[in-house]
Short mmCIF file of C-alpha atoms and ligand atoms in Angstrom, two decimals:
data_model
loop_
_atom_site.label_atom_id
_atom_site.label_comp_id
_atom_site.label_asym_id
_atom_site.label_seq_id
_atom_site.Cartn_x
_atom_site.Cartn_y
_atom_site.Cartn_z
CA MET F 15 152.61 15.02 205.04
CA LYS F 16 152.46 18.80 204.51
CA GLN F 17 149.52 20.45 206.27
CA SER F 18 147.17 23.00 204.79
CA LEU F 19 148.36 26.57 204.95
CA GLY F 20 144.91 27.46 206.17
CA ASP F 21 145.88 26.04 209.60
CA ARG F 22 147.67 29.23 210.61
CA PRO F 23 146.60 30.89 213.86
CA ASP F 24 143.75 33.39 213.43
CA ARG F 25 145.67 36.28 214.99
CA MET F 26 148.06 36.26 212.03
CA GLN F 27 146.73 37.69 208.84
CA PRO F 28 148.45 37.76 205.47
CA ALA F 29 149.83 41.27 205.44
CA ARG F 30 152.55 41.42 202.83
CA ALA F 31 151.13 44.56 201.27
CA ALA F 32 151.26 46.27 204.65
CA ARG F 33 154.99 45.71 205.23
CA PRO F 34 156.73 48.91 206.27
CA GLY F 35 159.55 50.13 204.02
CA TYR F 36 162.47 50.43 206.45
CA ARG F 37 165.13 49.33 204.00
CA GLY F 38 167.63 52.14 204.50
CA ALA F 39 170.07 53.61 202.02
CA SER F 40 172.21 51.36 199.80
CA ALA F 41 175.81 50.68 200.85
CA TRP F 42 177.22 52.51 197.83
CA SER F 43 175.16 55.64 198.37
CA LEU F 44 176.31 55.64 202.00
CA VAL F 45 179.97 55.33 200.98
CA LEU F 46 179.50 58.19 198.52
CA LEU F 47 177.74 60.38 201.09
CA TYR F 48 180.45 59.59 203.64
CA LEU F 49 183.25 60.57 201.24
CA VAL F 50 181.47 63.77 200.23
CA LEU F 51 180.95 64.81 203.87
CA VAL F 52 184.50 63.97 204.95
CA LEU F 53 186.27 65.46 201.95
CA ALA F 54 184.05 68.56 201.62
CA PRO F 55 186.32 70.76 203.81
CA LEU F 56 189.23 70.12 201.43
CA ALA F 57 187.12 71.21 198.46
CA LEU F 58 185.88 74.27 200.39
CA ALA F 59 189.44 75.18 201.37
CA ALA F 60 190.56 74.81 197.74
CA ILE F 61 187.78 76.94 196.28
CA GLY F 62 187.95 79.47 199.14
CA HIS F 63 191.19 81.31 199.66
CA PRO F 64 194.00 78.77 199.34
CA ILE F 65 196.96 79.83 201.45
CA ALA F 66 199.39 79.75 198.54
CA SER F 67 202.41 80.73 200.60
CA ARG F 68 202.31 77.48 202.52
CA PRO F 69 204.67 74.65 201.68
CA VAL F 70 203.04 71.54 200.24
CA VAL F 71 203.70 69.52 203.39
CA ASP F 72 201.80 72.10 205.43
CA GLN F 73 198.89 71.82 203.02
CA ILE F 74 198.97 68.04 203.48
CA ALA F 75 199.08 68.44 207.26
CA SER F 76 196.06 70.76 207.17
CA ALA F 77 194.23 68.35 204.88
CA LEU F 78 194.83 65.48 207.32
CA GLY F 79 193.67 67.57 210.27
CA MET F 80 190.53 68.77 208.48
CA THR F 81 189.68 65.28 207.21
CA ALA F 82 190.06 63.85 210.73
CA PHE F 83 187.81 66.55 212.19
CA ALA F 84 185.15 65.98 209.52
CA ALA F 85 185.35 62.21 210.12
CA VAL F 86 184.92 62.67 213.90
CA LEU F 87 181.77 64.74 213.33
CA VAL F 88 180.41 62.43 210.63
CA GLU F 89 180.76 59.46 213.03
CA PHE F 90 177.99 61.03 215.11
CA LEU F 91 175.68 60.97 212.09
CA PHE F 92 176.68 57.55 210.77
CA ASN F 93 176.02 55.54 213.90
CA GLY F 94 173.97 52.35 213.82
CA ARG F 95 170.95 53.91 215.50
CA HIS F 96 169.63 55.39 212.28
CA ARG F 97 167.49 53.22 210.04
CA TRP F 98 168.90 54.80 206.92
CA ILE F 99 172.31 53.45 208.00
CA SER F 100 171.52 50.12 209.67
CA GLY F 101 168.66 49.30 207.27
CA ARG F 102 170.95 47.99 204.53
CA ILE F 103 174.40 47.40 205.93
CA GLY F 104 173.40 46.21 209.41
CA VAL F 105 174.48 47.37 212.82
CA ASP F 106 177.31 44.80 213.16
CA ARG F 107 178.96 46.11 210.02
CA THR F 108 178.34 49.71 211.12
CA ILE F 109 180.24 49.01 214.35
CA ARG F 110 183.08 47.29 212.45
CA ILE F 111 183.34 50.24 210.04
CA HIS F 112 183.30 52.66 213.00
CA ARG F 113 186.30 50.83 214.49
CA ARG F 114 188.25 50.89 211.23
CA VAL F 115 187.47 54.53 210.53
CA ALA F 116 188.59 55.30 214.10
CA TYR F 117 192.08 53.92 213.33
CA VAL F 118 192.37 56.24 210.31
CA ILE F 119 191.13 59.24 212.31
CA VAL F 120 193.61 58.47 215.08
CA GLY F 121 196.44 58.16 212.57
CA PHE F 122 195.58 61.52 210.99
CA ILE F 123 195.18 63.26 214.35
CA PHE F 124 198.49 61.99 215.66
CA VAL F 125 200.52 62.47 212.51
CA HIS F 126 199.39 65.84 211.22
CA PRO F 127 201.18 68.16 213.70
CA PHE F 128 204.50 66.47 212.95
CA ILE F 129 204.16 67.27 209.25
CA TYR F 130 203.80 71.05 209.64
CA THR F 131 207.01 72.84 208.88
CA ALA F 132 206.52 75.99 210.87
CA PRO F 133 203.98 76.77 213.55
CA ASP F 134 204.45 80.26 214.85
CA GLY F 135 206.04 80.64 218.26
CA VAL F 136 206.69 76.94 218.82
CA SER F 137 210.19 75.57 218.93
CA TRP F 138 209.64 71.83 219.10
CA PRO F 139 212.40 69.91 217.34
CA TRP F 140 210.25 68.86 214.39
CA PHE F 141 209.17 72.41 213.51
CA ASN F 142 211.16 74.82 211.37
CA ALA F 143 210.54 78.04 213.31
CA ALA F 144 212.31 80.11 210.67
CA ASP F 145 209.35 79.80 208.33
CA PRO F 146 206.24 80.67 210.28
CA THR F 147 203.03 80.28 208.30
CA LEU F 148 200.68 78.91 210.91
CA SER F 149 199.65 80.50 214.15
CA ILE F 150 199.75 77.93 216.89
CA GLY F 151 200.17 78.51 220.56
CA GLY F 152 198.05 79.23 223.62
CA TRP F 153 194.52 77.90 223.08
CA SER F 154 195.14 76.13 219.83
CA LEU F 155 198.12 74.29 221.29
CA ALA F 156 196.28 73.42 224.52
CA THR F 157 193.16 72.18 222.70
CA GLY F 158 195.27 70.25 220.18
CA LEU F 159 197.16 68.52 222.98
CA GLY F 160 193.88 67.86 224.80
CA ALA F 161 192.44 66.25 221.66
CA TRP F 162 195.55 64.09 221.38
CA ILE F 163 195.28 62.83 224.95
CA LEU F 164 191.54 62.17 224.62
CA THR F 165 192.03 60.30 221.34
CA ALA F 166 194.68 58.09 222.95
CA GLY F 167 192.34 57.39 225.89
CA MET F 168 189.41 56.52 223.62
CA VAL F 169 191.49 54.13 221.54
CA LEU F 170 193.00 52.38 224.54
CA THR F 171 189.64 51.88 226.26
CA ALA F 172 188.01 50.63 223.05
CA LEU F 173 190.74 48.10 222.16
CA ASP F 174 189.71 45.51 224.74
CA ARG F 175 186.61 46.72 226.48
CA ARG F 176 186.01 43.40 228.23
CA GLN F 177 189.13 43.86 230.37
CA LEU F 178 187.67 47.05 231.86
CA PRO F 179 185.53 47.18 234.99
CA GLY F 180 181.90 48.32 234.69
CA THR F 181 179.08 47.49 232.33
CA TYR F 182 178.89 47.92 228.56
CA GLU F 183 176.45 50.83 229.03
CA THR F 184 178.86 52.69 231.33
CA TRP F 185 181.62 52.23 228.77
CA ARG F 186 179.30 53.35 225.94
CA LEU F 187 178.27 56.51 227.83
CA ILE F 188 181.90 57.38 228.58
CA HIS F 189 182.83 56.66 224.94
CA VAL F 190 180.08 58.94 223.61
CA GLY F 191 181.00 61.61 226.22
CA CYS F 192 184.66 61.47 225.17
CA GLY F 193 183.58 61.66 221.51
CA ILE F 194 181.68 64.88 222.27
CA GLY F 195 184.68 66.23 224.20
CA LEU F 196 186.97 65.32 221.30
CA ALA F 197 184.74 67.08 218.76
CA LEU F 198 184.65 70.25 220.90
CA LEU F 199 188.41 70.24 221.49
CA ILE F 200 189.14 69.80 217.79
CA ALA F 201 186.64 72.55 216.95
CA ALA F 202 188.37 74.94 219.38
CA HIS F 203 191.75 73.88 217.99
CA ALA F 204 190.67 74.40 214.38
CA PHE F 205 189.04 77.79 214.99
CA THR F 206 191.99 79.14 216.97
CA ALA F 207 194.78 77.80 214.76
CA SER F 208 193.82 80.46 212.17
CA GLY F 209 194.43 78.30 209.13
CA TYR F 210 191.73 77.27 206.65
CA SER F 211 189.22 76.78 209.46
CA ALA F 212 189.34 80.51 210.14
CA GLN F 213 187.97 81.17 206.64
CA LEU F 214 184.23 81.39 206.12
CA PRO F 215 183.56 78.42 203.78
CA VAL F 216 185.36 75.92 206.02
CA SER F 217 184.31 77.42 209.36
CA GLY F 218 180.70 77.55 208.09
CA TYR F 219 180.96 73.86 207.23
CA TRP F 220 182.25 73.05 210.71
CA VAL F 221 179.32 74.90 212.25
CA LEU F 222 176.91 72.93 210.03
CA LEU F 223 178.47 69.57 210.89
CA LEU F 224 178.66 70.41 214.59
CA GLY F 225 174.98 71.37 214.45
CA ALA F 226 174.10 68.09 212.72
CA ALA F 227 176.05 66.12 215.36
CA ILE F 228 174.25 67.94 218.18
CA VAL F 229 170.85 67.32 216.55
CA THR F 230 171.73 63.60 216.19
CA LEU F 231 172.64 63.34 219.87
CA LEU F 232 169.49 65.17 220.91
CA GLU F 233 167.44 62.90 218.68
CA ILE F 234 168.90 59.72 220.17
CA PHE F 235 169.13 60.68 223.84
CA VAL F 236 166.17 63.08 224.22
CA LEU F 237 163.64 62.96 221.39
CA ARG F 238 163.48 59.19 220.98
CA PRO F 239 162.99 58.43 224.70
CA TRP F 240 160.42 61.22 224.81
CA ARG F 241 158.51 59.60 221.92
CA GLN F 242 158.94 56.15 223.50
CA ARG F 243 157.23 57.42 226.66
CA ARG F 244 154.07 57.76 224.62
CA THR F 245 154.21 54.12 223.42
CA PRO F 246 155.04 52.06 226.50
CA TYR F 247 154.99 48.27 226.43
CA VAL F 248 154.66 45.76 229.24
CA VAL F 249 156.05 42.27 229.63
CA GLN F 250 153.30 39.83 228.70
CA THR F 251 155.20 36.55 229.20
CA ILE F 252 158.72 35.47 230.05
CA ASP F 253 159.41 31.74 229.59
CA ARG F 254 162.50 29.62 229.80
CA ILE F 255 162.82 27.73 226.51
CA GLY F 256 166.27 26.16 226.74
CA ASP F 257 169.63 26.29 228.44
CA ARG F 258 169.96 29.92 229.68
CA THR F 259 167.58 30.91 226.88
CA TRP F 260 164.31 32.83 227.35
CA ALA F 261 161.33 33.85 225.24
CA LEU F 262 160.18 37.36 226.12
CA SER F 263 156.94 38.74 224.76
CA LEU F 264 155.68 42.31 225.09
CA ARG F 265 152.36 43.98 224.45
CA ARG F 266 151.39 47.62 224.37
CA GLU F 267 150.54 48.95 227.83
CA ARG F 268 147.42 50.71 226.64
CA SER F 269 144.51 48.82 225.22
CA GLY F 270 141.87 50.04 222.78
CA ARG F 271 143.05 51.72 219.61
CA ALA F 272 146.63 52.04 220.89
CA HIS F 273 147.17 48.29 221.31
CA LYS F 274 149.12 47.72 218.07
CA VAL F 275 152.80 46.93 218.42
CA MET F 276 155.64 48.48 216.41
CA ARG F 277 155.61 47.44 212.75
CA PHE F 278 158.78 45.80 211.49
CA LEU F 279 160.16 43.54 208.79
CA PRO F 280 160.94 39.91 209.66
CA GLY F 281 164.54 39.64 210.88
CA GLN F 282 164.84 43.18 212.20
CA PHE F 283 165.77 44.11 215.75
CA ALA F 284 164.98 46.76 218.35
CA TRP F 285 166.84 48.31 221.26
CA VAL F 286 164.88 47.13 224.28
CA LYS F 287 164.68 49.04 227.56
CA LEU F 288 163.12 47.29 230.54
CA GLY F 289 161.93 49.36 233.50
CA ARG F 290 159.92 52.48 234.15
CA ARG F 291 162.36 55.11 232.85
CA ALA F 292 162.18 55.84 229.12
CA PHE F 293 165.21 58.14 229.51
CA ALA F 294 167.39 55.40 231.02
CA THR F 295 170.53 54.86 228.95
CA ARG F 296 170.50 51.09 229.46
CA ASP F 297 169.04 49.40 226.39
CA HIS F 298 170.04 46.28 224.49
CA PRO F 299 169.56 45.15 220.90
CA PHE F 300 167.42 42.02 220.40
CA SER F 301 165.95 40.60 217.20
CA MET F 302 162.21 40.22 216.99
CA SER F 303 161.33 36.53 216.76
CA THR F 304 157.61 36.91 216.19
CA ALA F 305 155.96 37.21 212.78
CA SER F 306 155.91 40.71 211.41
CA THR F 307 152.20 40.16 210.83
CA GLU F 308 151.51 39.88 214.58
CA SER F 309 149.85 43.10 215.59
CA THR F 310 149.29 42.73 219.33
CA THR F 311 152.46 41.09 220.69
CA ILE F 312 156.13 41.32 219.87
CA GLY F 313 158.58 38.63 220.96
CA PHE F 314 162.32 38.07 221.44
CA THR F 315 164.53 35.04 222.08
CA ILE F 316 167.15 36.07 224.63
CA LYS F 317 170.24 34.21 225.79
CA GLU F 318 171.93 34.95 229.13
CA LYS F 319 175.28 36.48 228.23
CA GLY F 320 176.14 39.19 230.74
CA ASP F 321 175.00 41.52 233.46
CA PHE F 322 171.68 42.50 231.84
CA THR F 323 170.64 39.25 230.16
CA ASP F 324 171.65 37.12 233.19
CA GLY F 325 168.77 38.73 235.08
CA ILE F 326 166.19 38.35 232.29
CA GLY F 327 164.50 35.42 234.06
CA ASP F 328 163.83 37.64 237.10
CA ILE F 329 161.77 40.10 235.08
CA THR F 330 158.14 39.96 236.14
CA VAL F 331 155.04 40.03 233.97
CA GLY F 332 153.76 43.62 233.79
CA THR F 333 157.23 45.22 233.87
CA ARG F 334 157.28 48.37 231.70
CA ALA F 335 159.35 48.26 228.49
CA TYR F 336 160.29 50.66 225.67
CA LEU F 337 161.38 49.86 222.13
CA ASP F 338 163.64 51.78 219.78
CA GLY F 339 163.23 50.28 216.33
CA PRO F 340 162.86 48.65 214.01
CA HIS F 341 166.43 48.46 212.76
CA GLY F 342 168.43 45.98 210.74
CA HIS F 343 168.89 44.50 207.33
CA LEU F 344 168.34 40.74 207.78
CA VAL F 345 165.05 40.91 205.95
CA PRO F 346 163.71 38.51 203.33
CA ASP F 347 163.59 39.48 199.67
CA GLU F 348 160.25 40.84 198.63
CA GLN F 349 160.31 38.52 195.62
CA PRO F 350 160.04 34.83 196.60
CA VAL F 351 163.80 34.25 196.38
CA PRO F 352 164.71 30.83 197.88
CA ALA F 353 166.62 31.16 201.12
CA VAL F 354 169.11 29.23 203.22
CA TYR F 355 169.30 29.97 206.95
CA ILE F 356 172.34 28.97 208.97
CA ALA F 357 171.65 29.69 212.62
CA ALA F 358 173.17 29.03 216.02
CA GLY F 359 172.18 30.11 219.52
CA THR F 360 169.90 33.12 219.60
CA GLY F 361 170.52 33.56 215.88
CA ILE F 362 167.37 31.44 215.59
CA GLY F 363 165.34 34.50 216.72
CA PRO F 364 165.39 36.46 213.43
CA VAL F 365 165.04 33.17 211.49
CA LEU F 366 161.87 32.35 213.45
CA SER F 367 160.52 35.76 212.58
CA HIS F 368 161.06 34.98 208.87
CA LEU F 369 159.48 31.52 209.08
CA ARG F 370 156.53 32.64 211.19
CA THR F 371 155.88 35.47 208.74
CA PHE F 372 156.12 33.10 205.75
CA LEU F 373 153.61 30.87 207.50
CA ALA F 374 151.23 33.76 208.06
CA GLU F 375 151.65 35.00 204.50
CA GLU F 376 151.35 31.55 202.92
CA ASP F 377 154.74 32.06 201.29
CA ARG F 378 155.95 28.85 199.60
CA ARG F 379 159.48 29.85 198.60
CA PRO F 380 162.03 27.00 199.00
CA LEU F 381 163.75 27.26 202.40
CA THR F 382 166.59 25.36 204.03
CA LEU F 383 167.43 25.78 207.72
CA ILE F 384 170.75 24.53 209.11
CA TYR F 385 170.40 24.93 212.86
CA SER F 386 173.45 24.31 215.02
CA VAL F 387 172.57 23.35 218.60
CA THR F 388 174.57 22.20 221.58
CA SER F 389 172.55 19.10 222.43
CA ASP F 390 169.62 17.26 220.89
CA SER F 391 167.99 16.88 224.31
CA SER F 392 166.97 20.54 224.46
CA VAL F 393 166.58 22.30 221.11
CA PRO F 394 164.86 25.67 221.49
CA HIS F 395 161.70 25.88 219.33
CA ARG F 396 162.15 22.38 217.88
CA LYS F 397 158.48 21.35 218.04
CA GLU F 398 157.37 24.52 216.32
CA LEU F 399 160.10 24.28 213.67
CA ASP F 400 159.15 20.67 212.89
CA ARG F 401 155.50 21.73 212.59
CA MET F 402 156.48 24.55 210.23
CA ALA F 403 158.51 22.11 208.09
CA GLU F 404 155.26 20.21 207.50
CA VAL F 405 153.52 23.31 206.17
CA LEU F 406 156.20 25.46 204.56
CA ASN F 407 158.50 24.45 201.71
CA LEU F 408 161.17 24.01 204.40
CA THR F 409 163.96 21.47 204.92
CA ILE F 410 165.61 21.47 208.36
CA HIS F 411 169.03 20.07 209.27
CA TYR F 412 169.69 20.05 213.00
CA VAL F 413 173.43 19.92 213.60
CA VAL F 414 174.15 18.74 217.14
CA GLN F 415 177.51 19.49 218.72
CA HIS F 416 177.24 17.08 221.67
CA PRO F 417 174.70 14.43 220.61
CA THR F 418 173.13 11.84 222.87
CA SER F 419 173.70 8.23 221.87
CA TRP F 420 170.33 7.97 220.07
CA TRP F 421 170.88 10.99 217.78
CA HIS F 422 171.11 9.95 214.10
CA GLY F 423 171.24 13.34 212.38
CA ALA F 424 174.14 15.63 211.50
CA MET F 425 176.62 16.25 214.29
CA GLY F 426 179.72 18.30 214.98
CA VAL F 427 180.59 21.85 214.09
CA LEU F 428 179.56 23.81 210.98
CA ASP F 429 182.61 23.04 208.85
CA GLY F 430 182.94 23.04 205.06
CA HIS F 431 182.16 19.34 204.61
CA LEU F 432 179.02 19.49 206.75
CA LEU F 433 177.71 22.67 205.18
CA ASP F 434 178.39 21.34 201.70
CA SER F 435 176.27 18.28 202.45
CA CYS F 436 173.37 20.29 203.93
CA LEU F 437 173.23 23.13 201.40
CA PRO F 438 171.04 22.82 198.30
CA GLN F 439 173.03 20.86 195.74
CA HIS F 440 172.00 22.93 192.70
CA SER F 441 171.78 26.62 191.75
CA ARG F 442 173.42 27.73 195.00
CA GLY F 443 174.02 31.19 193.57
CA GLU F 444 170.27 31.77 193.30
CA TYR F 445 169.61 31.43 197.02
CA ARG F 446 169.76 34.18 199.63
CA TYR F 447 171.88 33.11 202.62
CA PHE F 448 171.17 34.35 206.13
CA VAL F 449 173.87 33.56 208.68
CA CYS F 450 172.82 34.39 212.26
CA GLY F 451 174.61 33.49 215.47
CA PRO F 452 177.67 34.25 217.61
CA PRO F 453 180.26 36.49 215.86
CA LEU F 454 182.90 33.75 215.46
CA MET F 455 180.41 31.29 213.96
CA VAL F 456 179.13 33.96 211.56
CA LYS F 457 182.65 34.82 210.43
CA SER F 458 183.65 31.20 209.87
CA VAL F 459 180.41 30.21 208.07
CA ARG F 460 180.66 33.25 205.81
CA ALA F 461 184.20 32.24 204.82
CA ILE F 462 183.08 28.65 204.16
CA LEU F 463 180.16 29.82 202.00
CA ARG F 464 182.58 31.91 199.96
CA ARG F 465 184.82 28.84 199.51
CA LEU F 466 181.73 26.93 198.36
CA ASN F 467 181.31 29.53 195.59
CA VAL F 468 178.38 31.38 197.14
CA PRO F 469 178.64 34.97 195.85
CA SER F 470 179.26 37.36 198.75
CA GLY F 471 176.37 39.57 197.58
CA ARG F 472 173.97 36.70 198.37
CA ILE F 473 175.07 36.44 202.02
CA LEU F 474 173.55 38.49 204.84
CA THR F 475 174.98 38.11 208.32
CA GLY F 476 174.00 39.14 211.82
CA SER F 477 175.34 38.25 215.25
C1 FAD U 509 171.73 43.57 216.01
C2 FAD U 509 171.81 42.68 217.23
C3 FAD U 509 170.78 41.77 217.46
C4 FAD U 509 170.85 40.95 218.58
N1 FAD U 509 169.83 40.05 218.79
C5 FAD U 509 169.88 39.27 219.88
C6 FAD U 509 168.81 38.33 220.15
O1 FAD U 509 167.83 38.22 219.40
N2 FAD U 509 168.92 37.58 221.27
C7 FAD U 509 169.99 37.67 222.12
O2 FAD U 509 170.03 36.95 223.12
N3 FAD U 509 171.02 38.53 221.89
C8 FAD U 509 170.97 39.33 220.80
N4 FAD U 509 171.99 40.22 220.59
C9 FAD U 509 173.09 40.29 221.55
C10 FAD U 509 172.62 41.06 222.78
O3 FAD U 509 172.36 42.42 222.45
C11 FAD U 509 173.69 41.03 223.87
O4 FAD U 509 173.89 39.68 224.21
C12 FAD U 509 173.24 41.75 225.08
O5 FAD U 509 173.09 43.12 224.84
C13 FAD U 509 174.27 41.49 226.17
O6 FAD U 509 174.10 42.39 227.23
P1 FAD U 509 174.57 42.00 228.70
O7 FAD U 509 174.54 43.24 229.53
O8 FAD U 509 173.79 40.86 229.20
O9 FAD U 509 176.04 41.49 228.50
P2 FAD U 509 177.36 42.36 228.36
O10 FAD U 509 178.47 41.55 228.93
O11 FAD U 509 177.18 43.76 228.89
O12 FAD U 509 177.50 42.47 226.80
C14 FAD U 509 178.03 41.42 226.02
C15 FAD U 509 178.27 42.00 224.62
O13 FAD U 509 177.01 42.33 224.03
C16 FAD U 509 177.12 43.55 223.28
N5 FAD U 509 176.23 44.54 223.87
C17 FAD U 509 175.87 44.68 225.15
N6 FAD U 509 175.05 45.71 225.32
C18 FAD U 509 174.90 46.27 224.10
C19 FAD U 509 174.19 47.40 223.61
N7 FAD U 509 173.46 48.16 224.41
N8 FAD U 509 174.29 47.69 222.29
C20 FAD U 509 175.04 46.91 221.46
N9 FAD U 509 175.71 45.84 221.86
C21 FAD U 509 175.65 45.52 223.16
C22 FAD U 509 178.55 44.01 223.38
O14 FAD U 509 179.29 43.52 222.27
C23 FAD U 509 179.03 43.34 224.62
O15 FAD U 509 180.42 43.12 224.61
C24 FAD U 509 171.95 41.04 219.47
C25 FAD U 509 172.98 41.95 219.24
C26 FAD U 509 172.90 42.77 218.12
C27 FAD U 509 174.03 43.76 217.88
#
């Protein structure tokens, strides 16, 4: 029998009206802004003083070089650490786009010098030295070659990071450092090559973009930690809740008026830093699993997966913590749109945040949860989920991969047949679908949902 919604814990209050608006810019407006920023130098070169004497291929080569430079600088602005970026398209997609854009940038950087017909004073086989229209040599040649070598290094070390020694954070720092080096080398190359970048409209644009990139870096690595120092958290509890899985809860270090935790939307995540140093570069993204209506504690479900998370169980109560957030797009519709959740592993964290918030807000939208677990003998959060199913308008399908002999529910992997049987049988296009779990599971479930005629615009994913 469904229980009364009035049974919710007192510390949660209905707070829908108080939800913060961290939705971020729409995907299309971001694409448009990206194209404008990356193609602006071409427009500025065209309306400035076009170098009419140049052959068309040289113009194309310059266009490729300028577009690559703009794209390198814009990558600093369009990283997943800004809410206006990650708020709608999500940090996973931001990283995927970053990788794809990187291939294009690399292609442009490597190809463009071979297209020029005639750099001055250079007699490489692919140049026609009889028709000098571009001044290259000395600094511009050295910086161009330097940018080439750095680009090659960045691509090679990003292709299969797991094969490299050292932690993810070390790699990330080196990657960002190389990105800064690359931007400076290309800037020096562009300014000394005395082409379009020597003219005021384009050079002014480079100075603006370089300034914006520097401000972004300062914001992320200096201003944010500095602000975080003023809102420290401490570990309140750390409990083992399943196989290599932990529930971490934080509260604000100071009591009194400053006890309220960061406001967020259900399903969002934060970069979490544990330890005394707000300026430490080691932070990790984790989804909040508590209700967004909780004002005094904030919780995460964390699975041991590597050098940082493997030690999560050794963290002691009272350890200092800092949060950078909220970020992310896996948030419920403001209207009571029915939702289907397909979760595996720690993907249950953001789902819990949704369900706990619905409970607190007395939200009765129709919900289906398909929860893939390894074994039925230890299902993280099962008791709580079953209790919520009695109160919310929630149907739960546990899908067990390695069931014990007394398990009678769904079993196996999340394939098309199984999902088809667990999904709502009618009006599937009217539901919102949240797919949360390991990257491979998310990719495969998304493809299955598409085969089952779920419109891609109704699917939100996070891993
Ligand atoms: C948006 C988002 C939400 C997440 N939510 C949760 C959650 O609720 N619970 C949970 O257990 N895990 C979550 N993760 C995964 C979690 O961040 C990684 O498992 C964790 O950072 C691994 O760190 P490690 O040092 O233990 O392992 P490593 O071996 O160092 O990392 C394993 C992989 O995790 C990713 N990763 C590591 N550090 C970072 C970082 N600083 N920034 C971005 N990616 C990183 C990289 O892809 C890396 O290859 C989330 C990841 C993302 C992107």
